[in-house]
mmCIF file of C-alpha atoms and ligand atoms in Angstrom:
data_model
loop_
_atom_site.group_PDB
_atom_site.id
_atom_site.type_symbol
_atom_site.label_atom_id
_atom_site.label_comp_id
_atom_site.label_asym_id
_atom_site.label_seq_id
_atom_site.Cartn_x
_atom_site.Cartn_y
_atom_site.Cartn_z
ATOM 1 C CA UNK A 921 30.612 28.884 -2.935
ATOM 2 C CA UNK A 922 28.597 28.910 0.305
ATOM 3 C CA UNK A 923 31.262 30.964 2.098
ATOM 4 C CA UNK A 924 31.347 33.660 -0.593
ATOM 5 C CA UNK A 925 27.559 33.809 -0.653
ATOM 6 C CA UNK A 926 27.507 34.030 3.140
ATOM 7 C CA UNK A 927 29.783 37.088 2.930
ATOM 8 C CA UNK A 928 27.396 38.646 0.396
ATOM 9 C CA UNK A 929 24.489 37.830 2.643
ATOM 10 C CA UNK A 930 26.035 39.417 5.770
ATOM 11 C CA UNK A 931 23.449 41.266 7.728
ATOM 12 C CA UNK A 932 20.609 39.808 5.701
ATOM 13 C CA UNK A 933 20.309 36.716 7.877
ATOM 14 C CA UNK A 934 21.093 34.620 4.824
ATOM 15 C CA UNK A 935 23.236 31.950 6.421
ATOM 16 C CA UNK A 936 22.601 28.937 8.586
ATOM 17 C CA UNK A 937 24.499 25.903 9.831
ATOM 18 C CA UNK A 938 23.554 22.303 9.065
ATOM 19 C CA UNK A 939 23.095 20.208 12.198
ATOM 20 C CA UNK A 940 25.263 17.061 12.518
ATOM 21 C CA UNK A 941 27.787 18.248 9.904
ATOM 22 C CA UNK A 942 28.263 21.889 10.974
ATOM 23 C CA UNK A 943 28.478 22.975 7.325
ATOM 24 C CA UNK A 944 27.684 26.649 6.712
ATOM 25 C CA UNK A 945 25.086 27.157 4.024
ATOM 26 C CA UNK A 946 23.615 30.094 2.140
ATOM 27 C CA UNK A 947 19.882 30.253 2.712
ATOM 28 C CA UNK A 948 17.663 33.290 2.763
ATOM 29 C CA UNK A 949 14.330 31.507 3.052
ATOM 30 C CA UNK A 950 13.085 31.459 6.632
ATOM 31 C CA UNK A 951 11.882 28.167 8.082
ATOM 32 C CA UNK A 952 8.379 29.666 8.166
ATOM 33 C CA UNK A 953 8.514 30.462 4.431
ATOM 34 C CA UNK A 954 9.918 27.046 3.509
ATOM 35 C CA UNK A 955 7.455 25.219 5.779
ATOM 36 C CA UNK A 956 4.453 26.984 4.279
ATOM 37 C CA UNK A 957 5.687 26.169 0.749
ATOM 38 C CA UNK A 958 6.131 22.544 1.829
ATOM 39 C CA UNK A 959 2.624 22.449 3.266
ATOM 40 C CA UNK A 960 0.938 23.837 0.148
ATOM 41 C CA UNK A 961 2.912 21.488 -2.082
ATOM 42 C CA UNK A 962 1.982 18.500 0.100
ATOM 43 C CA UNK A 963 -1.705 19.440 0.094
ATOM 44 C CA UNK A 964 -1.572 19.704 -3.687
ATOM 45 C CA UNK A 965 -0.021 16.226 -3.921
ATOM 46 C CA UNK A 966 -2.669 14.745 -1.632
ATOM 47 C CA UNK A 967 -5.326 16.053 -4.010
ATOM 48 C CA UNK A 968 -3.614 14.797 -7.156
ATOM 49 C CA UNK A 969 -2.087 11.448 -6.143
ATOM 50 C CA UNK A 970 -4.242 8.630 -4.705
ATOM 51 C CA UNK A 971 -3.551 7.781 -1.053
ATOM 52 C CA UNK A 972 -3.064 4.140 -0.073
ATOM 53 C CA UNK A 973 -5.743 2.495 2.060
ATOM 54 C CA UNK A 974 -3.551 -0.555 2.792
ATOM 55 C CA UNK A 975 -3.552 -0.792 6.615
ATOM 56 C CA UNK A 976 -0.211 -2.659 6.820
ATOM 57 C CA UNK A 977 1.598 -0.153 4.601
ATOM 58 C CA UNK A 978 0.128 2.807 6.486
ATOM 59 C CA UNK A 979 0.978 1.331 9.894
ATOM 60 C CA UNK A 980 4.549 0.553 8.801
ATOM 61 C CA UNK A 981 5.232 4.017 7.374
ATOM 62 C CA UNK A 982 3.639 5.649 10.427
ATOM 63 C CA UNK A 983 5.727 3.583 12.849
ATOM 64 C CA UNK A 984 9.071 4.165 11.115
ATOM 65 C CA UNK A 985 8.269 7.827 10.455
ATOM 66 C CA UNK A 986 7.437 8.531 14.082
ATOM 67 C CA UNK A 987 10.595 6.795 15.283
ATOM 68 C CA UNK A 988 12.802 8.838 12.937
ATOM 69 C CA UNK A 989 10.935 12.082 13.739
ATOM 70 C CA UNK A 990 11.490 11.489 17.466
ATOM 71 C CA UNK A 991 15.295 11.741 17.058
ATOM 72 C CA UNK A 992 15.523 14.843 14.838
ATOM 73 C CA UNK A 993 15.115 18.541 15.494
ATOM 74 C CA UNK A 994 13.112 20.146 12.686
ATOM 75 C CA UNK A 995 11.935 23.622 13.766
ATOM 76 C CA UNK A 996 8.215 24.231 13.211
ATOM 77 C CA UNK A 997 7.636 20.657 12.002
ATOM 78 C CA UNK A 998 4.095 19.337 11.840
ATOM 79 C CA UNK A 999 4.964 15.760 11.008
ATOM 80 C CA UNK A 1000 2.757 13.910 8.557
ATOM 81 C CA UNK A 1001 3.464 10.556 6.892
ATOM 82 C CA UNK A 1002 1.383 9.691 3.838
ATOM 83 C CA UNK A 1003 1.541 6.544 1.695
ATOM 84 C CA UNK A 1004 0.789 7.428 -1.918
ATOM 85 C CA UNK A 1005 -0.646 4.658 -4.075
ATOM 86 C CA UNK A 1006 1.654 4.643 -7.086
ATOM 87 C CA UNK A 1007 3.893 2.159 -8.871
ATOM 88 C CA UNK A 1008 6.690 4.719 -8.863
ATOM 89 C CA UNK A 1009 9.634 3.944 -6.595
ATOM 90 C CA UNK A 1010 9.566 7.287 -4.885
ATOM 91 C CA UNK A 1011 9.839 9.078 -1.538
ATOM 92 C CA UNK A 1012 10.380 12.619 -0.236
ATOM 93 C CA UNK A 1013 10.248 14.846 2.831
ATOM 94 C CA UNK A 1014 9.182 18.465 2.335
ATOM 95 C CA UNK A 1015 10.096 21.358 4.636
ATOM 96 C CA UNK A 1016 7.871 21.240 7.720
ATOM 97 C CA UNK A 1017 8.032 17.444 8.086
ATOM 98 C CA UNK A 1018 5.663 16.409 5.293
ATOM 99 C CA UNK A 1019 6.774 12.907 4.280
ATOM 100 C CA UNK A 1020 5.491 11.016 1.243
ATOM 101 C CA UNK A 1021 6.226 7.345 0.561
ATOM 102 C CA UNK A 1022 5.071 5.800 -2.728
ATOM 103 C CA UNK A 1023 3.961 2.160 -2.576
ATOM 104 C CA UNK A 1024 6.305 1.424 -5.507
ATOM 105 C CA UNK A 1025 9.358 1.796 -3.254
ATOM 106 C CA UNK A 1026 8.138 -0.723 -0.640
ATOM 107 C CA UNK A 1027 9.220 -3.854 -2.590
ATOM 108 C CA UNK A 1028 12.742 -2.348 -2.569
ATOM 109 C CA UNK A 1029 12.812 -1.228 1.070
ATOM 110 C CA UNK A 1030 11.447 -4.741 1.908
ATOM 111 C CA UNK A 1031 11.636 -4.366 5.705
ATOM 112 C CA UNK A 1032 11.132 -1.856 8.494
ATOM 113 C CA UNK A 1033 14.916 -1.236 8.518
ATOM 114 C CA UNK A 1034 14.930 -0.659 4.745
ATOM 115 C CA UNK A 1035 12.142 1.890 5.071
ATOM 116 C CA UNK A 1036 14.110 3.593 7.860
ATOM 117 C CA UNK A 1037 16.984 4.084 5.378
ATOM 118 C CA UNK A 1038 14.686 5.967 2.994
ATOM 119 C CA UNK A 1039 12.815 8.012 5.612
ATOM 120 C CA UNK A 1040 16.053 8.836 7.476
ATOM 121 C CA UNK A 1041 17.656 10.062 4.256
ATOM 122 C CA UNK A 1042 14.640 12.116 3.133
ATOM 123 C CA UNK A 1043 14.115 13.662 6.577
ATOM 124 C CA UNK A 1044 17.821 14.614 6.563
ATOM 125 C CA UNK A 1045 17.247 16.650 3.367
ATOM 126 C CA UNK A 1046 14.545 18.603 5.219
ATOM 127 C CA UNK A 1047 16.588 19.073 8.415
ATOM 128 C CA UNK A 1048 19.566 20.294 6.345
ATOM 129 C CA UNK A 1049 17.224 22.690 4.457
ATOM 130 C CA UNK A 1050 18.558 21.410 1.118
ATOM 131 C CA UNK A 1051 15.567 22.622 -0.908
ATOM 132 C CA UNK A 1052 15.804 26.168 0.437
ATOM 133 C CA UNK A 1053 19.577 26.113 -0.078
ATOM 134 C CA UNK A 1054 19.170 25.060 -3.696
ATOM 135 C CA UNK A 1055 16.657 27.825 -4.367
ATOM 136 C CA UNK A 1056 18.848 30.395 -2.572
ATOM 137 C CA UNK A 1057 21.929 29.444 -4.583
ATOM 138 C CA UNK A 1058 19.995 29.534 -7.853
ATOM 139 C CA UNK A 1059 18.582 32.958 -7.057
ATOM 140 C CA UNK A 1060 22.014 34.291 -6.057
ATOM 141 C CA UNK A 1061 23.550 33.011 -9.295
ATOM 142 C CA UNK A 1062 20.742 34.528 -11.332
ATOM 143 C CA UNK A 1063 21.101 37.837 -9.515
ATOM 144 C CA UNK A 1064 24.863 37.807 -10.146
ATOM 145 C CA UNK A 1065 24.189 36.989 -13.787
ATOM 146 C CA UNK A 1066 21.711 39.805 -14.100
ATOM 147 C CA UNK A 1067 24.193 42.307 -12.605
ATOM 148 C CA UNK A 1068 26.902 41.194 -15.057
ATOM 149 C CA UNK A 1069 24.532 41.391 -17.977
ATOM 150 C CA UNK A 1070 22.714 44.499 -16.745
ATOM 151 C CA UNK A 1071 23.085 46.371 -20.008
ATOM 152 C CA UNK A 1072 21.522 43.519 -21.956
ATOM 153 C CA UNK A 1073 18.924 42.337 -19.530
ATOM 154 C CA UNK A 1074 15.598 43.714 -18.521
ATOM 155 C CA UNK A 1075 15.738 43.992 -14.749
ATOM 156 C CA UNK A 1076 12.112 43.167 -14.172
ATOM 157 C CA UNK A 1077 12.465 40.018 -16.272
ATOM 158 C CA UNK A 1078 15.400 38.857 -14.125
ATOM 159 C CA UNK A 1079 13.417 39.577 -10.989
ATOM 160 C CA UNK A 1080 10.477 37.638 -12.346
ATOM 161 C CA UNK A 1081 12.724 34.699 -13.159
ATOM 162 C CA UNK A 1082 14.216 34.690 -9.663
ATOM 163 C CA UNK A 1083 10.749 34.847 -8.130
ATOM 164 C CA UNK A 1084 9.575 31.923 -10.242
ATOM 165 C CA UNK A 1085 12.517 29.845 -9.007
ATOM 166 C CA UNK A 1086 11.626 30.660 -5.399
ATOM 167 C CA UNK A 1087 8.009 29.791 -6.084
ATOM 168 C CA UNK A 1088 9.216 26.544 -7.616
ATOM 169 C CA UNK A 1089 10.054 25.210 -4.163
ATOM 170 C CA UNK A 1090 6.330 24.881 -3.613
ATOM 171 C CA UNK A 1091 5.587 23.058 -6.844
ATOM 172 C CA UNK A 1092 5.701 19.364 -7.599
ATOM 173 C CA UNK A 1093 8.383 19.924 -10.212
ATOM 174 C CA UNK A 1094 10.822 21.240 -7.597
ATOM 175 C CA UNK A 1095 10.387 18.119 -5.489
ATOM 176 C CA UNK A 1096 11.641 16.080 -8.414
ATOM 177 C CA UNK A 1097 14.755 18.200 -8.998
ATOM 178 C CA UNK A 1098 17.938 16.392 -8.067
ATOM 179 C CA UNK A 1099 19.957 17.538 -5.100
ATOM 180 C CA UNK A 1100 23.667 18.162 -5.564
ATOM 181 C CA UNK A 1101 26.127 15.327 -4.943
ATOM 182 C CA UNK A 1102 27.318 17.012 -1.743
ATOM 183 C CA UNK A 1103 23.730 17.367 -0.491
ATOM 184 C CA UNK A 1104 23.117 13.697 -1.281
ATOM 185 C CA UNK A 1105 26.221 12.651 0.673
ATOM 186 C CA UNK A 1106 25.221 14.893 3.577
ATOM 187 C CA UNK A 1107 21.710 13.379 3.657
ATOM 188 C CA UNK A 1108 23.180 9.856 3.497
ATOM 189 C CA UNK A 1109 25.440 10.593 6.481
ATOM 190 C CA UNK A 1110 22.733 12.287 8.574
ATOM 191 C CA UNK A 1111 20.199 9.611 7.641
ATOM 192 C CA UNK A 1112 22.518 6.886 8.982
ATOM 193 C CA UNK A 1113 22.795 8.721 12.319
ATOM 194 C CA UNK A 1114 19.013 9.158 12.511
ATOM 195 C CA UNK A 1115 18.159 5.538 11.784
ATOM 196 C CA UNK A 1116 20.781 4.382 14.294
ATOM 197 C CA UNK A 1117 19.398 6.692 17.007
ATOM 198 C CA UNK A 1118 15.912 5.383 16.201
ATOM 199 C CA UNK A 1119 17.200 1.866 16.939
ATOM 200 C CA UNK A 1120 17.729 0.538 13.388
ATOM 201 C CA UNK A 1121 21.020 -0.991 12.233
ATOM 202 C CA UNK A 1122 22.442 1.525 9.702
ATOM 203 C CA UNK A 1123 24.153 -1.377 7.881
ATOM 204 C CA UNK A 1124 20.800 -1.931 6.150
ATOM 205 C CA UNK A 1125 21.553 1.207 4.091
ATOM 206 C CA UNK A 1126 24.204 -0.713 2.130
ATOM 207 C CA UNK A 1127 21.703 -3.523 1.416
ATOM 208 C CA UNK A 1128 18.981 -1.062 0.402
ATOM 209 C CA UNK A 1129 21.145 0.760 -2.139
ATOM 210 C CA UNK A 1130 22.359 -2.551 -3.575
ATOM 211 C CA UNK A 1131 18.757 -3.721 -3.953
ATOM 212 C CA UNK A 1132 17.923 -0.426 -5.659
ATOM 213 C CA UNK A 1133 20.797 -0.895 -8.065
ATOM 214 C CA UNK A 1134 19.538 -4.402 -8.938
ATOM 215 C CA UNK A 1135 15.980 -3.080 -9.332
ATOM 216 C CA UNK A 1136 17.290 -0.449 -11.716
ATOM 217 C CA UNK A 1137 19.104 -3.048 -13.816
ATOM 218 C CA UNK A 1138 15.994 -5.274 -13.893
ATOM 219 C CA UNK A 1139 13.836 -2.390 -15.077
ATOM 220 C CA UNK A 1140 15.955 -2.288 -18.239
ATOM 221 C CA UNK A 1141 17.651 1.076 -17.825
ATOM 222 C CA UNK A 1142 14.385 2.994 -17.408
ATOM 223 C CA UNK A 1143 15.914 4.772 -14.407
ATOM 224 C CA UNK A 1144 13.229 5.321 -11.792
ATOM 225 C CA UNK A 1145 12.485 8.745 -10.384
ATOM 226 C CA UNK A 1146 14.218 8.030 -7.087
ATOM 227 C CA UNK A 1147 17.501 7.174 -8.820
ATOM 228 C CA UNK A 1148 17.309 10.199 -11.102
ATOM 229 C CA UNK A 1149 17.135 12.426 -8.036
ATOM 230 C CA UNK A 1150 19.434 10.210 -5.939
ATOM 231 C CA UNK A 1151 22.194 9.132 -8.331
ATOM 232 C CA UNK A 1152 23.716 5.832 -7.270
ATOM 233 C CA UNK A 1153 27.325 5.001 -7.885
ATOM 234 C CA UNK A 1154 29.965 2.920 -6.138
ATOM 235 C CA UNK A 1155 31.242 5.976 -4.244
ATOM 236 C CA UNK A 1156 27.877 6.378 -2.577
ATOM 237 C CA UNK A 1157 27.882 2.853 -1.150
ATOM 238 C CA UNK A 1158 31.580 3.102 -0.185
ATOM 239 C CA UNK A 1159 30.922 6.349 1.696
ATOM 240 C CA UNK A 1160 27.987 4.771 3.522
ATOM 241 C CA UNK A 1161 30.164 1.780 4.489
ATOM 242 C CA UNK A 1162 32.877 4.065 5.847
ATOM 243 C CA UNK A 1163 30.345 5.913 8.058
ATOM 244 C CA UNK A 1164 28.832 2.736 9.564
ATOM 245 C CA UNK A 1165 31.129 2.387 12.632
ATOM 246 C CA UNK A 1166 30.428 6.002 13.665
ATOM 247 C CA UNK A 1167 26.689 5.623 13.013
ATOM 248 C CA UNK A 1168 26.433 2.319 14.932
ATOM 249 C CA UNK A 1169 27.836 4.056 18.024
ATOM 250 C CA UNK A 1170 24.649 6.156 18.009
ATOM 251 C CA UNK A 1171 22.434 3.115 18.480
ATOM 252 C CA UNK A 1172 20.623 3.069 21.854
HETATM 253 ZN ZN1 ZN B 2652 18.515 12.441 -1.444
#
């Protein structure tokens, strides 16, 4: 679909290329637009969710975050790593390098390497502009739908709907929306390269996802937020295993 949308977007500057994978993607949000949405969303979260005062947790997240940030190229990034005090097993990176780690995920990451798996993966979503891509694809589909149904649909209503989707990138709800399977695989792959370049053994990614699977089973099927947005199946772990030799070659 990205190729067809790229043809439609010719001349509008609506296409970009994902670093590390070279995949062409449809994206008409500029980095500046996405970064400012990320910033306002992050500021909103910092007002609404308590921030951890645990010095060990803060130092750990800061250390791993800075190491990962030092090996990625995220245009216009103003890196910030915040530990949110919440039992939820949760983590994200917004456009512009705004990283949130919930204390509830730390018993599952367990170690510095485990945390590097999560931060590497989340930072990869931001570097690959997955949020902006999702919004762009949704808006393109809605626009196509509104053209097809032009006789039935009120144009201004369709425009309003598309605008609300774009605005959604800056809201908390959008952070919680799942990425596509292909975006998840891309972030897994890029995250392995990042953690390896930062000096962490990417093999820990297999252990982390297995621990998360066990955590999920222990919590009696009440699938945590992180697994709703990052669906875990055997394919995911097999893919990660198959990428390990390539990723380990990136270690310093
Ligand atoms: Zn993900």
